[in-house]
């Protein structure tokens, strides 16, 4: 039986990935300190005899006690702008020292395939559109988002340095905005905010004019991409964008969620935060070529599934 280690397992992507790997008959070791994750996300997993959960901070956890692992997914980090603004030091530390801790463990387990959850935020407010992996980005190193953007950029540099020096089997996934079941109603990211607001008949809060764009990937597509990044041979040292290129203005997303939920909630406009990227869309040719991956779920279909999940979890509908 293959063994996988997932950090950030109680979070949105982590909990979905745990379920996917258990369904693939892997033994899953999972670590989370519940900084932004939720125990509820682990309830469907916890009784599975192949699931082993450790309530711990990556910075303190003794990875060596796990022995040999086949796949490592390092996902632990606040991901919502609201959360990383609330936990800036924790965000910097888990991406820098936390990543180093896992890489040092991999020096002793050097056959494991490691996937790091990086982000489209490494491109900052991009001047190149869509964003290719070769683009260096446009990031404010002391700005409102710096703890996250620079934390992830440092992690990427560290990973590539360990790859060059020690020839470890390391891969970097640059994840673009992803959404779906197991997001929290108070997470602060746009899709869960809008759906929760719409279902509770509160105003839908668009920041700025809503002209800024994002490209949203449904969780099942993202999980598949992360799995292929871990499984595909000869991928060591590669950095690959994972995301859905279906680009939308935020105001369009608000209108679509309003239509799909049949809510009476008005759309209201609030001041935006500094350094909010004006546009974002992945170029995914590299993922298509190297891991034969392309997302399948269209935004409207993914939103329908997420709305059903939110209705059940938060409104008992
Ligand atoms: P999330 O906040 O739902 O999950 C992150 C998890 O990491 C939480 O359960 C949290 O408790 C845990 N965690 C944080 N610090 C930790 C620490 N020091 N030790 C142990 N656990 C810790 O976020 P998510 O959306 O699931 O994101 C997962 C990863 O994917 C993150 O690294 C994020 O940067 C990356 N990512 C996500 C997106 C997205 O759209 N969801 C986009 C780009 C990158
Ligand atoms: N946003 C918004 N209303 C909200 C939450 C977010 O208009 O209630 C906007 C935010 O300003 C950004 C986009 O939606 O332009 C995506 O924000 P999110 O926090 O989901 O992720 P980001 O891509 O900024 O990391």
Tab-separated table of C-alpha atoms and ligand atoms in Angstrom:
chain	number	residue	atom	x	y	z
A	1	UNK	CA	0.000	0.000	0.000
A	2	UNK	CA	1.403	3.434	-0.920
A	3	UNK	CA	1.801	5.939	1.895
A	4	UNK	CA	1.021	9.639	1.593
A	5	UNK	CA	1.665	12.525	3.971
A	6	UNK	CA	-0.522	15.623	3.781
A	7	UNK	CA	0.117	18.796	5.785
A	8	UNK	CA	-2.846	21.152	6.096
A	9	UNK	CA	-5.153	18.132	6.035
A	10	UNK	CA	-8.070	19.754	7.898
A	11	UNK	CA	-8.276	22.591	5.393
A	12	UNK	CA	-10.295	22.913	2.223
A	13	UNK	CA	-7.921	21.334	-0.314
A	14	UNK	CA	-6.208	19.045	2.237
A	15	UNK	CA	-9.391	17.331	3.420
A	16	UNK	CA	-10.577	16.742	-0.159
A	17	UNK	CA	-7.149	15.343	-1.078
A	18	UNK	CA	-7.163	12.984	1.955
A	19	UNK	CA	-10.507	11.548	0.838
A	20	UNK	CA	-9.268	11.141	-2.752
A	21	UNK	CA	-6.088	9.316	-1.702
A	22	UNK	CA	-7.977	7.045	0.712
A	23	UNK	CA	-10.311	6.190	-2.187
A	24	UNK	CA	-7.150	5.289	-4.162
A	25	UNK	CA	-6.366	2.819	-1.327
A	26	UNK	CA	-3.403	4.744	0.041
A	27	UNK	CA	-2.466	4.984	3.711
A	28	UNK	CA	-2.744	8.649	4.630
A	29	UNK	CA	-0.780	10.441	7.383
A	30	UNK	CA	-2.302	13.844	8.001
A	31	UNK	CA	-1.006	16.823	9.981
A	32	UNK	CA	-2.869	20.018	10.889
A	33	UNK	CA	-2.874	22.519	13.769
A	34	UNK	CA	-6.398	23.855	12.972
A	35	UNK	CA	-5.123	27.394	12.444
A	36	UNK	CA	-7.604	27.851	9.587
A	37	UNK	CA	-8.860	24.289	9.126
A	38	UNK	CA	-11.876	22.668	10.736
A	39	UNK	CA	-12.334	19.345	12.564
A	40	UNK	CA	-15.641	18.946	10.723
A	41	UNK	CA	-13.732	18.380	7.469
A	42	UNK	CA	-12.098	15.308	9.051
A	43	UNK	CA	-15.317	13.680	10.307
A	44	UNK	CA	-15.876	11.557	7.161
A	45	UNK	CA	-12.227	10.379	7.297
A	46	UNK	CA	-11.455	9.782	10.931
A	47	UNK	CA	-12.904	6.259	11.223
A	48	UNK	CA	-11.047	4.989	8.167
A	49	UNK	CA	-8.354	2.577	9.471
A	50	UNK	CA	-5.919	3.842	6.802
A	51	UNK	CA	-6.222	7.465	7.970
A	52	UNK	CA	-3.802	8.626	10.693
A	53	UNK	CA	-4.307	12.159	11.938
A	54	UNK	CA	-1.826	14.197	14.010
A	55	UNK	CA	-3.072	17.452	15.555
A	56	UNK	CA	0.245	19.302	15.341
A	57	UNK	CA	2.042	22.314	13.950
A	58	UNK	CA	4.323	21.475	11.010
A	59	UNK	CA	7.022	23.492	12.778
A	60	UNK	CA	7.015	21.133	15.794
A	61	UNK	CA	6.086	17.801	14.246
A	62	UNK	CA	8.573	14.916	14.183
A	63	UNK	CA	8.238	13.743	10.562
A	64	UNK	CA	10.961	11.124	11.015
A	65	UNK	CA	8.655	8.970	13.129
A	66	UNK	CA	6.540	8.307	10.016
A	67	UNK	CA	9.352	6.344	8.364
A	68	UNK	CA	9.335	5.964	4.597
A	69	UNK	CA	6.612	7.785	2.669
A	70	UNK	CA	5.835	7.589	-1.073
A	71	UNK	CA	4.057	10.918	-1.593
A	72	UNK	CA	4.242	14.161	0.361
A	73	UNK	CA	1.846	17.070	-0.200
A	74	UNK	CA	2.815	20.216	1.732
A	75	UNK	CA	-0.387	22.256	1.864
A	76	UNK	CA	-0.228	23.760	5.365
A	77	UNK	CA	-0.602	27.550	5.182
A	78	UNK	CA	-3.391	30.068	5.544
A	79	UNK	CA	-4.644	30.706	2.014
A	80	UNK	CA	-7.434	33.270	2.281
A	81	UNK	CA	-6.269	36.919	2.254
A	82	UNK	CA	-8.437	37.528	5.344
A	83	UNK	CA	-6.665	34.693	7.192
A	84	UNK	CA	-3.096	35.462	6.185
A	85	UNK	CA	-3.616	39.096	7.120
A	86	UNK	CA	-4.727	37.803	10.554
A	87	UNK	CA	-1.778	35.346	10.811
A	88	UNK	CA	1.103	36.962	8.890
A	89	UNK	CA	3.974	35.542	10.994
A	90	UNK	CA	2.455	32.042	11.022
A	91	UNK	CA	2.068	32.263	7.234
A	92	UNK	CA	5.699	33.266	6.730
A	93	UNK	CA	6.958	30.597	9.129
A	94	UNK	CA	5.023	27.597	7.803
A	95	UNK	CA	6.058	28.396	4.249
A	96	UNK	CA	9.732	29.059	5.122
A	97	UNK	CA	10.804	27.043	8.204
A	98	UNK	CA	7.942	24.568	7.764
A	99	UNK	CA	8.986	23.834	4.186
A	100	UNK	CA	12.638	23.489	5.263
A	101	UNK	CA	11.654	21.029	7.988
A	102	UNK	CA	9.918	18.786	5.463
A	103	UNK	CA	12.762	19.071	2.945
A	104	UNK	CA	15.251	18.026	5.639
A	105	UNK	CA	13.069	15.017	6.427
A	106	UNK	CA	13.092	14.207	2.705
A	107	UNK	CA	16.895	14.158	2.707
A	108	UNK	CA	16.488	10.898	4.655
A	109	UNK	CA	13.505	9.699	2.581
A	110	UNK	CA	14.832	10.735	-0.758
A	111	UNK	CA	12.635	8.614	-3.006
A	112	UNK	CA	9.391	10.345	-1.934
A	113	UNK	CA	7.625	12.448	-4.523
A	114	UNK	CA	6.963	15.870	-2.962
A	115	UNK	CA	4.363	18.390	-4.163
A	116	UNK	CA	4.325	21.919	-2.745
A	117	UNK	CA	1.131	23.989	-2.835
A	118	UNK	CA	2.403	27.279	-4.225
A	119	UNK	CA	0.104	29.905	-5.611
A	120	UNK	CA	-0.714	32.240	-8.481
A	121	UNK	CA	0.046	34.984	-5.946
A	122	UNK	CA	3.738	34.539	-6.765
A	123	UNK	CA	2.833	36.513	-9.928
A	124	UNK	CA	1.482	39.378	-7.736
A	125	UNK	CA	-0.446	41.993	-9.739
A	126	UNK	CA	0.645	40.542	-13.081
A	127	UNK	CA	1.787	42.583	-16.046
A	128	UNK	CA	1.736	39.485	-18.244
A	129	UNK	CA	-1.626	37.921	-19.092
A	130	UNK	CA	-2.391	35.026	-18.976
A	131	UNK	CA	0.379	34.010	-16.593
A	132	UNK	CA	2.970	31.476	-17.777
A	133	UNK	CA	5.391	29.729	-15.427
A	134	UNK	CA	8.240	31.700	-17.005
A	135	UNK	CA	6.788	35.048	-15.773
A	136	UNK	CA	8.739	36.430	-12.770
A	137	UNK	CA	5.790	38.337	-11.288
A	138	UNK	CA	5.102	41.780	-9.903
A	139	UNK	CA	5.008	41.517	-6.108
A	140	UNK	CA	5.183	44.220	-3.443
A	141	UNK	CA	7.606	42.713	-0.879
A	142	UNK	CA	6.333	44.876	1.997
A	143	UNK	CA	2.678	45.118	0.999
A	144	UNK	CA	-0.600	43.857	2.412
A	145	UNK	CA	-0.176	40.416	0.808
A	146	UNK	CA	3.592	40.126	1.232
A	147	UNK	CA	3.550	37.549	4.061
A	148	UNK	CA	1.812	35.124	1.733
A	149	UNK	CA	3.344	36.034	-1.634
A	150	UNK	CA	6.909	36.245	-0.351
A	151	UNK	CA	6.427	33.225	1.928
A	152	UNK	CA	5.477	31.160	-1.119
A	153	UNK	CA	8.228	32.678	-3.264
A	154	UNK	CA	10.815	31.851	-0.596
A	155	UNK	CA	9.448	28.286	-0.395
A	156	UNK	CA	9.760	27.907	-4.183
A	157	UNK	CA	13.364	29.115	-4.069
A	158	UNK	CA	14.192	26.773	-1.200
A	159	UNK	CA	12.609	23.805	-2.987
A	160	UNK	CA	14.413	24.466	-6.260
A	161	UNK	CA	17.695	24.925	-4.363
A	162	UNK	CA	17.247	21.570	-2.585
A	163	UNK	CA	16.405	20.002	-5.930
A	164	UNK	CA	19.569	21.361	-7.554
A	165	UNK	CA	21.835	20.548	-4.621
A	166	UNK	CA	20.420	17.225	-3.395
A	167	UNK	CA	18.504	15.908	-6.460
A	168	UNK	CA	15.345	15.324	-4.410
A	169	UNK	CA	12.109	14.454	-6.196
A	170	UNK	CA	10.437	17.870	-5.719
A	171	UNK	CA	7.573	19.466	-7.652
A	172	UNK	CA	5.875	22.868	-7.294
A	173	UNK	CA	2.184	23.366	-8.140
A	174	UNK	CA	1.174	26.999	-8.622
A	175	UNK	CA	-2.480	26.768	-7.652
A	176	UNK	CA	-4.926	29.358	-9.017
A	177	UNK	CA	-8.205	30.232	-7.223
A	178	UNK	CA	-9.932	27.002	-6.259
A	179	UNK	CA	-13.361	26.548	-4.667
A	180	UNK	CA	-15.840	23.872	-3.616
A	181	UNK	CA	-17.080	21.797	-0.653
A	182	UNK	CA	-15.206	22.041	2.677
A	183	UNK	CA	-14.666	25.783	2.375
A	184	UNK	CA	-15.689	27.591	5.551
A	185	UNK	CA	-18.470	30.170	5.614
A	186	UNK	CA	-16.107	32.620	7.407
A	187	UNK	CA	-13.058	31.835	5.229
A	188	UNK	CA	-13.270	35.253	3.565
A	189	UNK	CA	-12.541	34.168	-0.010
A	190	UNK	CA	-14.885	35.386	-2.671
A	191	UNK	CA	-16.867	32.271	-3.676
A	192	UNK	CA	-17.695	31.188	-0.124
A	193	UNK	CA	-18.447	34.782	0.910
A	194	UNK	CA	-20.850	35.313	-1.978
A	195	UNK	CA	-22.618	31.947	-1.606
A	196	UNK	CA	-23.039	32.325	2.161
A	197	UNK	CA	-24.236	35.919	1.779
A	198	UNK	CA	-26.702	34.929	-0.947
A	199	UNK	CA	-28.114	31.976	1.005
A	200	UNK	CA	-28.540	34.056	4.162
A	201	UNK	CA	-30.074	37.000	2.271
A	202	UNK	CA	-27.281	39.373	3.261
A	203	UNK	CA	-25.825	41.861	0.773
A	204	UNK	CA	-23.250	40.396	-1.623
A	205	UNK	CA	-20.057	42.390	-1.025
A	206	UNK	CA	-18.075	43.244	-4.157
A	207	UNK	CA	-14.748	44.911	-3.322
A	208	UNK	CA	-13.828	47.817	-5.588
A	209	UNK	CA	-15.771	48.014	-8.848
A	210	UNK	CA	-15.763	44.271	-9.424
A	211	UNK	CA	-13.881	44.754	-12.704
A	212	UNK	CA	-10.932	42.671	-11.391
A	213	UNK	CA	-10.811	39.145	-12.801
A	214	UNK	CA	-10.081	35.667	-11.442
A	215	UNK	CA	-10.234	32.206	-13.028
A	216	UNK	CA	-11.856	29.640	-10.763
A	217	UNK	CA	-11.045	25.940	-10.623
A	218	UNK	CA	-13.403	23.386	-9.073
A	219	UNK	CA	-11.881	21.265	-6.306
A	220	UNK	CA	-12.189	17.851	-8.022
A	221	UNK	CA	-10.172	19.137	-10.992
A	222	UNK	CA	-7.531	20.588	-8.652
A	223	UNK	CA	-7.222	17.346	-6.672
A	224	UNK	CA	-6.737	15.425	-9.883
A	225	UNK	CA	-4.015	17.856	-10.973
A	226	UNK	CA	-2.174	17.605	-7.637
A	227	UNK	CA	-2.374	13.809	-7.790
A	228	UNK	CA	-0.956	13.745	-11.331
A	229	UNK	CA	1.831	16.089	-10.263
A	230	UNK	CA	2.817	13.620	-7.542
A	231	UNK	CA	2.419	10.474	-9.676
A	232	UNK	CA	3.904	11.499	-13.021
A	233	UNK	CA	7.455	10.259	-13.535
A	234	UNK	CA	10.408	12.514	-14.396
A	235	UNK	CA	8.827	15.684	-13.058
A	236	UNK	CA	11.445	16.551	-10.433
A	237	UNK	CA	12.309	20.249	-10.389
A	238	UNK	CA	9.230	21.281	-12.400
A	239	UNK	CA	6.996	24.246	-11.526
A	240	UNK	CA	3.510	23.917	-13.018
A	241	UNK	CA	0.413	26.146	-13.047
A	242	UNK	CA	-2.798	24.381	-12.003
A	243	UNK	CA	-6.019	26.301	-12.571
A	244	UNK	CA	-9.028	26.773	-14.812
A	245	UNK	CA	-8.501	29.381	-17.550
A	246	UNK	CA	-12.232	30.352	-17.567
A	247	UNK	CA	-11.718	34.005	-16.576
A	248	UNK	CA	-14.512	36.094	-15.013
A	249	UNK	CA	-14.926	39.585	-13.575
A	250	UNK	CA	-15.840	39.517	-9.863
A	251	UNK	CA	-19.056	41.410	-10.611
A	252	UNK	CA	-20.008	38.637	-13.072
A	253	UNK	CA	-19.386	36.035	-10.369
A	254	UNK	CA	-21.672	37.969	-7.988
A	255	UNK	CA	-24.400	38.113	-10.638
A	256	UNK	CA	-24.043	34.413	-11.443
A	257	UNK	CA	-24.318	33.388	-7.769
A	258	UNK	CA	-27.319	35.663	-7.386
A	259	UNK	CA	-28.973	33.933	-10.334
A	260	UNK	CA	-28.115	30.378	-9.191
A	261	UNK	CA	-29.270	30.881	-5.582
A	262	UNK	CA	-32.403	32.865	-6.556
A	263	UNK	CA	-31.538	35.237	-3.704
A	264	UNK	CA	-33.013	38.671	-3.121
A	265	UNK	CA	-29.660	39.855	-1.706
A	266	UNK	CA	-28.537	43.132	-3.279
A	267	UNK	CA	-25.014	43.455	-4.683
A	268	UNK	CA	-23.186	46.198	-2.774
A	269	UNK	CA	-19.738	47.733	-3.380
A	270	UNK	CA	-17.110	48.089	-0.644
A	271	UNK	CA	-13.630	49.632	-0.706
A	272	UNK	CA	-10.997	47.209	-1.934
A	273	UNK	CA	-7.833	46.142	-0.105
A	274	UNK	CA	-4.421	47.357	-1.321
A	275	UNK	CA	-2.452	45.335	-3.876
A	276	UNK	CA	-5.479	43.305	-5.030
A	277	UNK	CA	-4.389	41.771	-8.388
A	278	UNK	CA	-6.410	43.312	-11.216
A	279	UNK	CA	-6.442	40.209	-13.374
A	280	UNK	CA	-5.467	36.573	-13.139
A	281	UNK	CA	-5.685	33.677	-15.562
A	282	UNK	CA	-3.429	30.649	-15.813
A	283	UNK	CA	-1.662	29.538	-18.942
A	284	UNK	CA	-1.940	25.761	-18.493
A	285	UNK	CA	-0.094	24.526	-21.573
A	286	UNK	CA	2.691	23.137	-19.393
A	287	UNK	CA	0.234	21.082	-17.298
A	288	UNK	CA	-1.419	19.821	-20.499
A	289	UNK	CA	1.938	18.781	-21.916
A	290	UNK	CA	3.638	17.300	-18.842
A	291	UNK	CA	0.811	15.757	-16.819
A	292	UNK	CA	-1.947	15.558	-19.488
A	293	UNK	CA	-4.262	17.578	-17.243
A	294	UNK	CA	-7.026	19.985	-18.088
A	295	UNK	CA	-9.930	21.011	-15.805
A	296	UNK	CA	-13.346	19.666	-16.774
A	297	UNK	CA	-15.843	21.441	-14.506
A	298	UNK	CA	-17.276	24.736	-15.772
A	299	UNK	CA	-17.784	27.553	-13.257
A	300	UNK	CA	-21.586	27.396	-13.327
A	301	UNK	CA	-21.587	23.614	-12.662
A	302	UNK	CA	-19.009	23.871	-9.871
A	303	UNK	CA	-20.964	26.703	-8.257
A	304	UNK	CA	-24.143	24.580	-8.299
A	305	UNK	CA	-22.329	21.786	-6.441
A	306	UNK	CA	-20.856	24.245	-3.923
A	307	UNK	CA	-24.247	25.884	-3.328
A	308	UNK	CA	-25.766	22.448	-2.575
A	309	UNK	CA	-22.940	21.798	-0.093
A	310	UNK	CA	-23.397	25.173	1.648
A	311	UNK	CA	-27.177	24.679	1.861
A	312	UNK	CA	-26.695	21.314	3.552
A	313	UNK	CA	-23.860	22.296	5.880
A	314	UNK	CA	-24.994	25.707	7.026
A	315	UNK	CA	-28.730	25.902	6.381
A	316	UNK	CA	-29.847	22.250	6.847
A	317	UNK	CA	-31.621	22.416	3.479
B	1	LIG	P1	-7.095	26.283	4.142
B	1	LIG	O1	-6.847	27.485	4.988
B	1	LIG	O2	-8.484	25.773	4.038
B	1	LIG	O3	-6.169	25.075	4.612
B	1	LIG	C1	-4.869	25.236	5.093
B	1	LIG	C2	-4.679	24.272	6.262
B	1	LIG	O4	-3.335	24.384	6.767
B	1	LIG	C3	-5.615	24.557	7.452
B	1	LIG	O5	-6.292	23.381	7.827
B	1	LIG	C4	-4.683	25.056	8.539
B	1	LIG	O6	-5.164	24.760	9.836
B	1	LIG	C5	-3.399	24.319	8.179
B	1	LIG	N1	-2.181	24.934	8.724
B	1	LIG	C6	-1.769	26.212	8.601
B	1	LIG	N2	-0.591	26.404	9.224
B	1	LIG	C7	-0.234	25.195	9.734
B	1	LIG	C8	0.876	24.737	10.476
B	1	LIG	N3	1.877	25.545	10.814
B	1	LIG	N4	0.928	23.431	10.843
B	1	LIG	C9	-0.088	22.581	10.524
B	1	LIG	N5	-1.179	22.959	9.801
B	1	LIG	C10	-1.251	24.258	9.428
B	1	LIG	O7	-6.510	26.628	2.702
B	1	LIG	P2	-6.635	25.808	1.322
B	1	LIG	O8	-7.443	26.604	0.397
B	1	LIG	O9	-7.008	24.409	1.595
B	1	LIG	O10	-5.125	25.889	0.824
B	1	LIG	C11	-4.231	24.794	0.949
B	1	LIG	C12	-2.899	25.163	0.321
B	1	LIG	O11	-3.082	25.457	-1.061
B	1	LIG	C13	-2.227	26.385	0.946
B	1	LIG	O12	-0.839	26.166	1.027
B	1	LIG	C14	-2.516	27.480	-0.037
B	1	LIG	O13	-1.522	28.486	-0.014
B	1	LIG	C15	-2.544	26.731	-1.357
B	1	LIG	N6	-3.374	27.434	-2.356
B	1	LIG	C16	-4.744	27.384	-2.281
B	1	LIG	C17	-5.497	28.077	-3.214
B	1	LIG	C18	-7.008	28.034	-3.228
B	1	LIG	O14	-7.612	28.696	-4.058
B	1	LIG	N7	-7.670	27.273	-2.373
B	1	LIG	C19	-4.857	28.845	-4.209
B	1	LIG	C20	-3.476	28.904	-4.219
B	1	LIG	C21	-2.740	28.173	-3.291
B	2	LIG	N1	-13.672	39.814	-3.243
B	2	LIG	C1	-14.863	40.526	-3.262
B	2	LIG	N2	-15.738	40.324	-2.244
B	2	LIG	C2	-15.506	39.449	-1.229
B	2	LIG	C3	-14.290	38.725	-1.220
B	2	LIG	C4	-13.393	38.956	-2.251
B	2	LIG	O1	-15.129	41.311	-4.170
B	2	LIG	O2	-16.383	39.327	-0.347
B	2	LIG	C5	-12.724	40.005	-4.387
B	2	LIG	C6	-11.301	40.339	-3.963
B	2	LIG	O3	-11.147	41.751	-3.843
B	2	LIG	C7	-10.504	39.778	-5.119
B	2	LIG	C8	-11.327	38.594	-5.613
B	2	LIG	O4	-12.641	38.779	-5.077
B	2	LIG	O5	-10.424	40.714	-6.172
B	2	LIG	C9	-10.779	37.250	-5.157
B	2	LIG	O6	-10.600	37.329	-3.763
B	2	LIG	P1	-10.225	36.097	-2.855
B	2	LIG	O7	-10.080	36.613	-1.466
B	2	LIG	O8	-11.170	34.979	-3.066
B	2	LIG	O9	-8.821	35.559	-3.396
B	2	LIG	P2	-7.527	36.231	-4.048
B	2	LIG	O10	-7.547	35.785	-5.457
B	2	LIG	O11	-7.601	37.720	-3.936
B	2	LIG	O12	-6.427	35.656	-3.263
